[in-house]
Coordinates of C-alpha atoms and ligand atoms in Angstrom, one line a residue:
Chain Q
M1 CA -8.6 70.9 117.7
P2 CA -10.5 67.7 118.2
E3 CA -10.7 66.2 121.7
L4 CA -8.9 62.8 121.6
I5 CA -9.9 60.2 124.1
A6 CA -7.1 58.0 125.4
K7 CA -8.0 54.4 125.4
S8 CA -6.1 51.6 127.1
A9 CA -5.2 48.4 125.2
L10 CA -7.5 46.1 127.0
E11 CA -10.4 48.5 128.1
G12 CA -9.3 47.9 131.7
R13 CA -10.5 44.3 131.8
S14 CA -10.0 42.1 134.8
L15 CA -10.4 38.4 135.8
T16 CA -10.4 36.6 139.1
L17 CA -9.9 32.8 139.2
G18 CA -8.6 30.4 141.8
G19 CA -7.6 33.3 144.1
V20 CA -5.6 35.0 141.3
T21 CA -6.6 38.4 139.9
L22 CA -5.4 39.6 136.6
A23 CA -6.3 43.2 135.6
E24 CA -5.2 45.9 133.3
V25 CA -4.1 48.9 135.2
D26 CA -3.6 52.5 134.3
V27 CA -0.2 53.8 135.6
G28 CA -0.6 57.3 134.1
P29 CA 2.0 58.8 132.0
I30 CA 5.1 56.7 131.2
T31 CA 8.3 58.6 130.4
S32 CA 11.6 57.1 129.4
I33 CA 14.7 58.8 130.8
A34 CA 17.9 57.7 129.1
L35 CA 21.0 59.3 130.6
L36 CA 23.3 61.1 128.2
P37 CA 27.0 60.8 128.9
G38 CA 27.9 63.0 131.9
G39 CA 24.2 63.7 132.5
A40 CA 23.8 62.0 135.9
K41 CA 24.0 65.2 138.0
A42 CA 21.5 67.1 135.9
V43 CA 19.0 64.2 136.0
A44 CA 19.4 63.8 139.7
K45 CA 18.5 67.5 140.0
G46 CA 15.6 67.1 137.6
L47 CA 14.1 64.2 139.6
K48 CA 14.5 65.9 143.0
P49 CA 11.2 67.7 143.1
L50 CA 9.5 64.2 142.8
G51 CA 11.7 62.8 145.7
L52 CA 13.0 60.2 143.3
S53 CA 16.4 59.3 141.8
M54 CA 17.7 57.0 139.1
P55 CA 17.2 53.5 140.4
E56 CA 19.8 50.8 140.9
P57 CA 19.7 48.0 138.3
N58 CA 16.7 45.6 138.8
S59 CA 14.8 47.9 141.2
F60 CA 12.1 50.5 141.3
A61 CA 11.1 53.2 143.8
E62 CA 7.9 55.1 144.6
K63 CA 7.0 58.5 146.1
K64 CA 3.5 59.9 146.3
G65 CA 2.1 58.0 143.4
A66 CA 5.1 58.5 141.2
R67 CA 7.3 55.6 140.4
I68 CA 10.7 55.2 138.8
V69 CA 11.6 51.8 137.3
W70 CA 15.0 50.6 136.1
T71 CA 14.8 49.6 132.5
G72 CA 18.4 49.2 131.4
R73 CA 21.9 50.7 131.7
D74 CA 21.5 54.4 132.6
Q75 CA 17.8 54.2 131.7
A76 CA 14.6 54.3 133.6
F77 CA 10.8 54.8 133.2
L78 CA 9.0 57.4 135.2
T79 CA 5.4 56.5 135.7
G80 CA 2.4 58.1 137.4
A81 CA 3.7 61.7 137.2
D82 CA 4.6 64.2 134.5
C83 CA 8.3 64.2 133.9
P84 CA 9.9 67.5 135.1
D85 CA 12.0 69.4 132.6
M86 CA 15.5 68.2 132.9
E87 CA 18.9 68.4 131.1
G88 CA 21.3 65.4 130.9
A89 CA 18.9 62.9 129.4
A90 CA 17.0 61.9 126.4
V91 CA 13.4 62.2 127.7
T92 CA 10.6 60.6 125.6
D93 CA 6.9 60.0 126.2
Q94 CA 6.2 56.3 126.0
S95 CA 2.6 56.4 127.5
D96 CA 0.8 55.0 124.5
G97 CA 3.3 52.3 123.8
W98 CA 2.8 50.1 126.8
A99 CA 0.1 48.1 128.5
V100 CA 0.4 47.3 132.2
L101 CA -1.1 44.2 133.8
A102 CA -1.4 43.6 137.5
L103 CA -1.3 40.0 138.7
S104 CA -2.1 39.3 142.3
G105 CA -3.1 36.6 144.8
A106 CA -1.4 33.7 146.6
A107 CA -0.9 31.7 143.4
A108 CA 0.2 34.6 141.2
V109 CA 3.7 33.4 141.6
D110 CA 2.8 30.0 140.1
V111 CA 1.1 31.6 137.2
L112 CA 4.2 33.7 136.4
A113 CA 6.5 30.7 136.8
R114 CA 4.8 29.1 133.8
W115 CA 6.0 31.8 131.5
V116 CA 9.0 33.7 133.0
P117 CA 12.5 32.2 132.9
V118 CA 13.7 33.7 136.2
D119 CA 13.0 32.7 139.8
V120 CA 10.0 34.8 140.8
R121 CA 9.6 33.4 144.3
L122 CA 9.6 36.1 147.0
A123 CA 13.0 35.1 148.4
A124 CA 14.7 35.5 145.0
F125 CA 12.5 38.4 143.8
P126 CA 11.5 40.6 146.7
V127 CA 9.2 43.6 146.7
G128 CA 10.8 46.6 145.1
R129 CA 12.6 44.7 142.4
A130 CA 12.1 45.2 138.7
L131 CA 13.4 42.9 136.0
R132 CA 13.7 43.0 132.3
T133 CA 12.9 39.5 131.2
Q134 CA 10.4 37.5 129.1
L135 CA 6.8 36.4 129.4
N136 CA 6.9 33.4 127.1
H137 CA 8.4 35.0 124.0
M138 CA 7.5 38.7 124.8
N139 CA 9.9 41.1 126.3
V140 CA 8.5 42.6 129.5
I141 CA 9.4 44.7 132.5
L142 CA 8.3 42.7 135.6
L143 CA 7.8 44.5 139.0
R144 CA 7.4 42.9 142.4
S145 CA 4.9 45.3 143.8
G146 CA 3.8 43.2 146.8
D147 CA 4.4 39.9 148.6
Y148 CA 1.5 38.5 146.4
A149 CA 1.5 41.1 143.7
F150 CA 3.3 41.8 140.4
E151 CA 3.0 44.3 137.6
I152 CA 3.9 43.4 134.1
M153 CA 4.7 46.1 131.5
V154 CA 4.4 44.8 128.0
F155 CA 4.5 46.5 124.5
R156 CA 0.9 47.6 123.8
S157 CA 1.0 45.7 120.5
M158 CA 1.4 42.5 122.5
A159 CA -1.2 43.3 125.2
R160 CA -3.8 40.8 124.0
T161 CA -1.3 38.0 123.6
A162 CA 0.1 38.7 127.1
W163 CA -3.4 38.6 128.5
H164 CA -4.1 35.4 126.7
E165 CA -1.0 33.7 128.0
L166 CA -1.7 34.8 131.6
E167 CA -5.3 33.9 131.4
A168 CA -4.5 30.4 130.1
A169 CA -1.8 29.9 132.9
T170 CA -4.3 31.1 135.5
H171 CA -6.8 28.5 134.3
M172 CA -4.1 25.8 134.4
V173 CA -2.9 26.7 137.9
A174 CA -6.5 26.8 139.2
A175 CA -7.3 23.5 137.6
R176 CA -4.2 21.9 139.1
A177 CA -5.2 23.2 142.6
G178 CA -8.5 21.5 142.2
V179 CA -7.1 18.1 141.5
K180 CA -7.1 15.8 144.5
I181 CA -4.1 13.5 144.5
Chain N
M1 CA 23.3 27.0 129.8
R2 CA 23.1 30.2 131.9
L3 CA 25.0 33.5 131.6
T4 CA 25.4 35.9 134.5
C5 CA 24.7 39.3 133.0
P6 CA 26.6 42.0 134.9
L7 CA 23.4 44.1 135.1
C8 CA 20.6 41.5 135.3
G9 CA 22.2 38.6 137.1
E10 CA 22.1 34.9 136.2
R11 CA 19.7 34.3 133.3
D12 CA 18.6 31.5 131.0
R13 CA 20.3 31.1 127.6
R14 CA 17.0 31.8 125.8
E15 CA 17.3 35.5 126.8
F16 CA 20.5 35.9 124.8
Y17 CA 21.4 36.1 121.2
Y18 CA 24.7 34.8 120.0
Y19 CA 26.6 37.2 117.7
G20 CA 30.0 35.6 117.0
A21 CA 33.7 36.0 117.7
E22 CA 35.2 38.7 119.8
D23 CA 37.0 39.7 116.6
Y24 CA 34.1 42.1 115.8
L25 CA 35.4 44.4 118.6
H26 CA 38.7 44.8 116.8
R27 CA 37.7 46.7 113.7
P28 CA 40.7 47.6 111.5
S29 CA 41.5 51.3 111.2
E30 CA 40.5 53.1 108.1
G31 CA 43.1 52.4 105.3
A32 CA 44.3 49.2 106.9
P33 CA 45.7 46.6 104.5
L34 CA 43.2 44.4 102.7
A35 CA 44.6 41.3 104.5
E36 CA 43.6 42.9 107.8
W37 CA 40.0 43.5 106.7
D38 CA 39.9 40.0 105.3
S39 CA 40.9 38.6 108.6
Y40 CA 38.5 40.8 110.5
L41 CA 35.6 39.8 108.3
H42 CA 36.3 36.1 107.5
L43 CA 39.0 34.4 109.4
R44 CA 38.1 32.8 112.7
D45 CA 39.9 30.6 115.1
N46 CA 38.1 27.5 116.3
P47 CA 39.9 26.7 119.6
A48 CA 39.5 23.6 121.7
G49 CA 39.6 25.5 124.9
V50 CA 39.2 29.2 126.0
T51 CA 37.3 31.4 123.5
K52 CA 35.7 34.8 123.6
D53 CA 32.5 35.8 121.9
L54 CA 29.8 38.3 121.8
W55 CA 26.3 37.8 123.1
Y56 CA 23.4 40.2 123.2
H57 CA 21.0 40.3 126.2
E58 CA 18.1 40.6 123.9
A59 CA 15.3 39.7 126.3
G60 CA 17.0 41.5 129.2
C61 CA 18.9 44.8 129.5
S62 CA 19.8 45.0 125.7
Q63 CA 23.5 45.1 126.5
W64 CA 26.3 43.6 124.4
L65 CA 28.3 41.2 126.4
L66 CA 31.8 39.7 126.0
V67 CA 31.7 36.1 127.2
T68 CA 34.8 34.1 128.0
R69 CA 34.1 30.4 127.9
N70 CA 35.8 27.0 127.4
T71 CA 34.6 25.0 124.4
V72 CA 35.9 21.8 126.0
T73 CA 34.7 22.0 129.6
H74 CA 31.8 24.5 128.9
E75 CA 32.9 26.5 131.8
I76 CA 32.0 30.2 131.5
S77 CA 34.8 32.2 133.2
S78 CA 33.6 35.8 132.7
V79 CA 30.8 37.9 131.3
E80 CA 31.6 41.6 130.8
M81 CA 29.7 44.5 129.3
V82 CA 31.1 45.7 126.0
A83 CA 29.8 49.3 126.9
G84 CA 32.3 51.3 128.9
R85 CA 35.0 48.7 128.4
K86 CA 38.6 49.9 127.8
A87 CA 39.7 48.7 124.3
Ligands
ZN1 ZN1 21.3 42.0 131.1

């Protein structure tokens, strides 16, 4: 059996400009948990050892490095921990299908606002919220991980495009900040 | 234009895909008369006023939504999930 080496989509690259840092992050395993009809109780039991439960719409929760993210009706992603065996849900490994980008800094919100059609200011999008929305034309899961920090989950096949868009917006926001009016 | 998705909240129109009339929810039963199938597939009202149609939250939660809106005033009076709805 050959030893296969897992490689991330963007080789863990990072960039800091104008007080904004963009970096690819490794969130560990990603497992989709999609409830089957009547499966809620069994899934609650299955998640219990992790101290987590199925999240409310538009939210995520964390416990000891494991994170559960709402991704749709009766559906969530478990990241950062192996998924316990459970009944009541369709459980699929999604780890190699996604890339995760972390965007942080005081102006991170301005960078996102250039691509995302929802209000991402702190008052409208507080820490602990997770949305399914778009980054330009790409479907993403967007998490508010801190007052000045976001995580963006994007299909791995679009990782380079997502990076390109965010890098361009970071440059534009930094350039605008440098203009004296 | 904005739609308030029951799951995601108020979202921009660009996140949604328009499918067509609500009629698609009322599929004739097997063996229904041809006229009923014809109506289901081809015949649509074009009201000046309240209408119901289907939208897909393509760039959000991937839910099918039943939208009630007014073609004259552009008011959107309700957005419901198709899933779990009583026929
Ligand atoms: Zn939605």
